[in-house]
N, CA, C and O of each residue as an XYZ file, in Angstrom:
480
protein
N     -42.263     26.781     65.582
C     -42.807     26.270     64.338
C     -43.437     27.428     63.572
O     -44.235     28.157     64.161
N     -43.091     27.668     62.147
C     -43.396     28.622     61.808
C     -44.725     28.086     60.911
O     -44.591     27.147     60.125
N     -46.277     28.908     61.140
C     -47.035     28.505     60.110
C     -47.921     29.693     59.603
O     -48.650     30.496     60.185
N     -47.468     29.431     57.887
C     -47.854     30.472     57.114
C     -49.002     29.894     56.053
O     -48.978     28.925     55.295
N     -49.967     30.855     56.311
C     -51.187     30.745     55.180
C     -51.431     31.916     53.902
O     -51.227     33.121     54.052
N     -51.819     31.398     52.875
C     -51.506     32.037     51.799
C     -52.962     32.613     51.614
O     -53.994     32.132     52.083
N     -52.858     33.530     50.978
C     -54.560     33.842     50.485
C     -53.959     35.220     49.226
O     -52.803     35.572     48.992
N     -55.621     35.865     48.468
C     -55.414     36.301     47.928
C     -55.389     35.884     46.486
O     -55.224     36.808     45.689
N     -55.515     34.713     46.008
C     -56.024     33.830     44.833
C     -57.047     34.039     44.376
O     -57.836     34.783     44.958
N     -57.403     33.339     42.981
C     -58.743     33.891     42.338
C     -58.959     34.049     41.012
O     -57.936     34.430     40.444
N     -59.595     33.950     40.524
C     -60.440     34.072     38.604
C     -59.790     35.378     38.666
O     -59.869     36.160     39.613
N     -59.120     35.557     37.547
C     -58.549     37.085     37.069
C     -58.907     36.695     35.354
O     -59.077     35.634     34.755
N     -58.916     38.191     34.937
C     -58.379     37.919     33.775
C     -57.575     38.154     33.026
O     -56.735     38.710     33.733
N     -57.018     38.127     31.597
C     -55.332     37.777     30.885
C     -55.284     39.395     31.610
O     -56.352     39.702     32.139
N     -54.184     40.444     31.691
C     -54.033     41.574     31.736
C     -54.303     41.814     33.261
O     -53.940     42.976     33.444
N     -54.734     41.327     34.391
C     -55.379     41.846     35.702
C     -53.827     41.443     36.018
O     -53.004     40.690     35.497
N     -53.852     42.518     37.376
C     -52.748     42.386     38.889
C     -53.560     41.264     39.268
O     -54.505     40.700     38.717
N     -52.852     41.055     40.528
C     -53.329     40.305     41.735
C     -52.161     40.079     42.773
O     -51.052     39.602     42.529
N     -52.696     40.565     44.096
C     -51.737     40.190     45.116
C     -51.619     39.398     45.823
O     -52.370     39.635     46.769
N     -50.766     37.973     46.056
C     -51.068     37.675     47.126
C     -50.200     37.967     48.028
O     -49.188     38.650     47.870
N     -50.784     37.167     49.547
C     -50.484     37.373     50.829
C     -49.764     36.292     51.560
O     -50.384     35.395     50.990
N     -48.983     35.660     52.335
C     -48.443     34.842     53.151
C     -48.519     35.121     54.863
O     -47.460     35.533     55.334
N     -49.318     34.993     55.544
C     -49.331     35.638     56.822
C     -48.882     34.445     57.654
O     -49.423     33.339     57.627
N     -47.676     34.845     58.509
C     -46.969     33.753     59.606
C     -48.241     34.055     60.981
O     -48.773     35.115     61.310
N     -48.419     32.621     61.562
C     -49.118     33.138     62.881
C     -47.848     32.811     63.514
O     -47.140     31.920     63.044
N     -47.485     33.525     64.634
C     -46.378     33.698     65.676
C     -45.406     34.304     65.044
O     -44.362     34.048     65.644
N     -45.168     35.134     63.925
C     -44.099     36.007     63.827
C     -43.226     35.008     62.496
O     -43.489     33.809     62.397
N     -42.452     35.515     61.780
C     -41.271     35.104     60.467
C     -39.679     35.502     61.364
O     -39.184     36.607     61.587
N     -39.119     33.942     61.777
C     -38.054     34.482     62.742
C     -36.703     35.491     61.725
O     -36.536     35.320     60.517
N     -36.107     36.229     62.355
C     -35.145     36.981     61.060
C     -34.388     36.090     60.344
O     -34.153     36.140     59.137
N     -33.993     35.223     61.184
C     -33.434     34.232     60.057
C     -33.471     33.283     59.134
O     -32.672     32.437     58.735
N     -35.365     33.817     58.681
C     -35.804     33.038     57.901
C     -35.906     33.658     56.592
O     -36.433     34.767     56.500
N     -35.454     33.053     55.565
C     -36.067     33.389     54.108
C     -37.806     32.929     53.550
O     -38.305     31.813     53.402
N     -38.378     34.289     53.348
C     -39.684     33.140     52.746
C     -39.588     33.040     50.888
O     -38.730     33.510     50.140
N     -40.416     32.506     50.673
C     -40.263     32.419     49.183
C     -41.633     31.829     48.579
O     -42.307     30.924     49.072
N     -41.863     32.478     47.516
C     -43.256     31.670     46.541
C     -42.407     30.759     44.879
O     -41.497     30.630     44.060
N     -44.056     30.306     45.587
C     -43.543     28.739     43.849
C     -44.831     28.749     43.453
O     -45.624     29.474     44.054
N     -45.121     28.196     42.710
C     -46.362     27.920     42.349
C     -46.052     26.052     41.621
O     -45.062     25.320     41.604
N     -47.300     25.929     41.181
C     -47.161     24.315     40.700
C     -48.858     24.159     39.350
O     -50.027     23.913     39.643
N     -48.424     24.348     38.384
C     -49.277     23.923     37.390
C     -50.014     23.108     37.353
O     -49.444     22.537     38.283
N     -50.970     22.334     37.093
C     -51.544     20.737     36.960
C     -50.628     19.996     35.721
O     -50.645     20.140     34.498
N     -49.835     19.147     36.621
C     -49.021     18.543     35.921
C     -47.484     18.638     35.182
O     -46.801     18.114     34.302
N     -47.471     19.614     36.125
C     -45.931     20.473     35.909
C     -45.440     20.532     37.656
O     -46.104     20.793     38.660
N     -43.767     20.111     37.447
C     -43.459     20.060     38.671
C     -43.923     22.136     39.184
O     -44.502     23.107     38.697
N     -42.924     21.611     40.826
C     -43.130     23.277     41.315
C     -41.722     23.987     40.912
O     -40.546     23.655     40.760
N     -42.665     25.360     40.813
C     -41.414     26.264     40.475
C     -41.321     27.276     41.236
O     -42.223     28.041     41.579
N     -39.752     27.302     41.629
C     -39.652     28.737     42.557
C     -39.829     30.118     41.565
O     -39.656     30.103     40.347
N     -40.115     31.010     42.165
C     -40.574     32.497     42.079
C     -39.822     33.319     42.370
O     -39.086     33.858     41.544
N     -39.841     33.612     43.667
C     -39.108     34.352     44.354
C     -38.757     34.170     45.453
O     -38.853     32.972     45.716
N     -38.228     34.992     46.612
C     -37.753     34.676     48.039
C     -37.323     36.016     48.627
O     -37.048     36.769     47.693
N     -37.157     36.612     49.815
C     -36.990     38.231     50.714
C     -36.428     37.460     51.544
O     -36.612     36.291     51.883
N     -35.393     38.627     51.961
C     -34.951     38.034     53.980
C     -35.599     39.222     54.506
O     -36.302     40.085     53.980
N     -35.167     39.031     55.699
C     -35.844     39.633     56.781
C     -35.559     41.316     56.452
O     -36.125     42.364     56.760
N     -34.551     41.000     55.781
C     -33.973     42.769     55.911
C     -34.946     43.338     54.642
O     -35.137     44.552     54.566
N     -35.521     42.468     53.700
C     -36.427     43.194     52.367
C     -35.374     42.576     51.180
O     -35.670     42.921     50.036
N     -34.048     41.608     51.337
C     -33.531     42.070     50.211
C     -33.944     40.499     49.268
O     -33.810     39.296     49.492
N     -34.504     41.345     48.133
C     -35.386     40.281     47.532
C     -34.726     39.397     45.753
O     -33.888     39.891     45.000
N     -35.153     38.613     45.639
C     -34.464     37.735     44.229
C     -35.878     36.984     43.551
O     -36.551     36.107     44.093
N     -36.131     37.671     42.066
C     -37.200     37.184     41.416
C     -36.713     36.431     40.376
O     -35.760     36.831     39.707
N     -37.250     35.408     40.170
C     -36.537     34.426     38.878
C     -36.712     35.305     37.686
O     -37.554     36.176     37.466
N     -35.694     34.860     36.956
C     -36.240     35.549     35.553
C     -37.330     35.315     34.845
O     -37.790     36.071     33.989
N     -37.782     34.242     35.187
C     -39.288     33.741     34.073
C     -40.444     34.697     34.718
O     -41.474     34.908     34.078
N     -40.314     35.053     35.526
C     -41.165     36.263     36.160
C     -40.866     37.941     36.426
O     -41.705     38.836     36.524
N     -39.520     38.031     36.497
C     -38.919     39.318     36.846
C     -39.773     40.527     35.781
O     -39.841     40.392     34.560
N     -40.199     41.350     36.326
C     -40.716     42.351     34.952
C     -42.243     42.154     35.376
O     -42.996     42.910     34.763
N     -42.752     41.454     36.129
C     -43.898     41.082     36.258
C     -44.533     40.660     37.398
O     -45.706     40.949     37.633
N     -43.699     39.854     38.282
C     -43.482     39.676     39.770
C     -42.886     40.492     40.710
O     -41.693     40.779     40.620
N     -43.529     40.860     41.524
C     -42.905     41.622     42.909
C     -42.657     40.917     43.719
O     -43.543     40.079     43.554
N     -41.808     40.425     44.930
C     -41.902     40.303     46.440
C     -41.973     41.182     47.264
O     -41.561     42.270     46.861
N     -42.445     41.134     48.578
C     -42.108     42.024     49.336
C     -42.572     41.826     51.075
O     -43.560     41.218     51.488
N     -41.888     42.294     51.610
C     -41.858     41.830     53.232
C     -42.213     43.092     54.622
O     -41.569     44.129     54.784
N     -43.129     42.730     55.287
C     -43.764     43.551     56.249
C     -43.485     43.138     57.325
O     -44.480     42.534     57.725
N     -42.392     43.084     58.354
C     -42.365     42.258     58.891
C     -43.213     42.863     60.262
O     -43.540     41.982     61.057
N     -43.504     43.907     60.531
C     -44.231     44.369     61.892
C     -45.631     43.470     61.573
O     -46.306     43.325     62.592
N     -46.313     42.715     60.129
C     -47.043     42.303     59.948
C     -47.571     41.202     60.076
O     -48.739     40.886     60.303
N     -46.023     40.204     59.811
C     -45.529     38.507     60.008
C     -46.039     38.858     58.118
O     -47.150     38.401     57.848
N     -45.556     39.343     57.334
C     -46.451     39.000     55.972
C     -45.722     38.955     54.712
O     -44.928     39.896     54.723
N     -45.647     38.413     53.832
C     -44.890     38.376     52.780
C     -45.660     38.665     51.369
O     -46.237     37.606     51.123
N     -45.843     39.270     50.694
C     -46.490     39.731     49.509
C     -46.064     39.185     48.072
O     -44.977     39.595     47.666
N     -46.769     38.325     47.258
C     -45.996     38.343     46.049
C     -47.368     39.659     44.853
O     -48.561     39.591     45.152
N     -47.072     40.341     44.044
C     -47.939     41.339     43.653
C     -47.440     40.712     42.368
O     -46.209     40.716     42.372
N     -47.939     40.185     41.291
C     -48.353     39.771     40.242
C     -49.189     40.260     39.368
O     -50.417     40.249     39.448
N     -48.257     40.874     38.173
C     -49.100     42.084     37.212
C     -48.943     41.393     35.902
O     -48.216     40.406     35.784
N     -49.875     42.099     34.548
C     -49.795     41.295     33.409
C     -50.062     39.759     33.501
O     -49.425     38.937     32.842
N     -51.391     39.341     34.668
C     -51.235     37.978     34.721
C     -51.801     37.447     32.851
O     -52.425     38.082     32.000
N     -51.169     35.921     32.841
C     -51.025     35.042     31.582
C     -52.381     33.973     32.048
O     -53.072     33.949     33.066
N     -52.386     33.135     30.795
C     -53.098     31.989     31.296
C     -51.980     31.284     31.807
O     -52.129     30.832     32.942
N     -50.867     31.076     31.229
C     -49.927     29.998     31.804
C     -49.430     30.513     33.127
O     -48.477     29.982     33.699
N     -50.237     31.798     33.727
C     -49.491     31.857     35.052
C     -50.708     31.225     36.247
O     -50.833     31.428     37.455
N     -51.342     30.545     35.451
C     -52.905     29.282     36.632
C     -51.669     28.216     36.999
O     -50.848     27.521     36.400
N     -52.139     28.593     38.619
C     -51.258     27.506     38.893
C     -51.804     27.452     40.615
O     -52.631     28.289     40.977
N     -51.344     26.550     41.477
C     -51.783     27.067     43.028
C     -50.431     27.412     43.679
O     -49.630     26.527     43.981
N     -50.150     28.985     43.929
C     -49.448     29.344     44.524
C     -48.884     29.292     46.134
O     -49.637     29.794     46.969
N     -47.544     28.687     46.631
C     -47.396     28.512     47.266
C     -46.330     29.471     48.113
O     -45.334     29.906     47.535
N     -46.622     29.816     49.685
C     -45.397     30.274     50.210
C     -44.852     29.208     51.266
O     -45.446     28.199     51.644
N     -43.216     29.789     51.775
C     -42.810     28.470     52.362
C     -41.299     29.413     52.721
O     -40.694     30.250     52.051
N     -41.003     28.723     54.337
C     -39.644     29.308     54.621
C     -38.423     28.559     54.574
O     -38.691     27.358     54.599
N     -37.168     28.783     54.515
C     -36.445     27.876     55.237
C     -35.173     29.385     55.876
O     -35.174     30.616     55.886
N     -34.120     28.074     56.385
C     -33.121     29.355     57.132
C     -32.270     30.210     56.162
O     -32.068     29.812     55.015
N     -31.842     31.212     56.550
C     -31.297     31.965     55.484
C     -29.907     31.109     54.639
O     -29.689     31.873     53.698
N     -29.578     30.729     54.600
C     -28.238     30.262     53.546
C     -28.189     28.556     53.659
O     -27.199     27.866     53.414
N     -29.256     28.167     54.007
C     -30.041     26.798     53.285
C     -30.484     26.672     51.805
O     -31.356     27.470     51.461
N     -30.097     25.932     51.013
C     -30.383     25.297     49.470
C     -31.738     25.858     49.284
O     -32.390     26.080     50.304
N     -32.316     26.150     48.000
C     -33.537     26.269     47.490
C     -34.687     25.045     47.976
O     -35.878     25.180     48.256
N     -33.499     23.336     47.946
C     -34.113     22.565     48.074
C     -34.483     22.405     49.969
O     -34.381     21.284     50.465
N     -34.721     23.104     50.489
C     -34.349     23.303     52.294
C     -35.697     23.953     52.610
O     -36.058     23.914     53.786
N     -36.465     24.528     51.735
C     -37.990     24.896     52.684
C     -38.634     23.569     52.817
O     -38.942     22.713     51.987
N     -38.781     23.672     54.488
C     -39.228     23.115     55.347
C     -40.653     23.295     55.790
O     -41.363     22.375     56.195
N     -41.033     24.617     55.676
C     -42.041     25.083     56.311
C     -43.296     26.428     54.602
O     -43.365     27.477     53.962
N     -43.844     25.183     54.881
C     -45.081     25.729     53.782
C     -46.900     25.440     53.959
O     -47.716     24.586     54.305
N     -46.824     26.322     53.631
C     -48.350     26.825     53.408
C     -49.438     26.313     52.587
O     -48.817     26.129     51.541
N     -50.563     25.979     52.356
C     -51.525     25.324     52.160
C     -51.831     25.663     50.529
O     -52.269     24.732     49.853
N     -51.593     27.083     49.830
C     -51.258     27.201     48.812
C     -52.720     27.802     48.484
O     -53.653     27.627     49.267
N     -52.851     28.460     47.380
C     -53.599     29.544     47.098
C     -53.714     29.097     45.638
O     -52.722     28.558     45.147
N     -55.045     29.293     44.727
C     -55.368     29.087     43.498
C     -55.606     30.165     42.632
O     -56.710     30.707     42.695
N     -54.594     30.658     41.668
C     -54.966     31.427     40.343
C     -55.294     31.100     39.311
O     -54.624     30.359     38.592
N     -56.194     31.493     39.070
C     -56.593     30.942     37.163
C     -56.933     32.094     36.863
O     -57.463     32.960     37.558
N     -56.382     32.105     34.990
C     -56.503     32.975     34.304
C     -56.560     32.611     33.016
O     -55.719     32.393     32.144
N     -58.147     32.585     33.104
C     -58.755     31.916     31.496
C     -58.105     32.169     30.323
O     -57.616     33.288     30.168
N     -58.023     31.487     29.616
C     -57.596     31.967     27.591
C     -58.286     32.626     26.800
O     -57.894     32.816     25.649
């Protein structure tokens, strides 16, 4: 059972980075993809991004230019690094795995989710 906690959330303001973190306890098996979403108040969730085991990573376009992923695996840890944050990027960020060449709709395994806000 894979279980990953998110941290690294927090009051920023318009223009700040911020990184967060996804840490697996017992290890991210290789044949797992992880991936971040986040979810607005009142807006469904939206995927972000996603890494495999090997580092090779896919950022949506509504973020690309602005979003990083990235994967440690001697760490169990998955990184999303988020620069130029927006107000419209307040949302509670989530990470979450499923197996590698499973549907977007196939994470199974997610995390408790992490809170950004970034005042107007």
């Amino acid at each position: 059972q894979v279980q990953l906690v998110e941290s690294g959330g927090g009051l920023v303001k318009p223009g700040d980075s911020l990184r967060l973190s996804c840490a697996a306890s017992g290890g991210i098996p290789t044949i797992y993809v992880v991936g971040w979403f986040r979810q607005a108040p009142g807006k469904e969730r939206e995927f972000l991004a996603a890494v495999t085991y090997e580092g090779r990573a896919h950022v949506e376009d509504s973020v690309k230019g602005r979003f990083t992923i990235s994967r440690d695996n001697a760490k169990n840890t998955v990184y999303l690094q988020m620069y130029s944050l927006k107000p419209e990027d307040t949302a509670v960020y989530y990470c979450a795995a499923k197996l590698r060449g499973a549907g977007r709709d196939e994470y199974h395994h997610w995390g408790q989710g992490t809170q950004v806000t970034v005042p107007s």
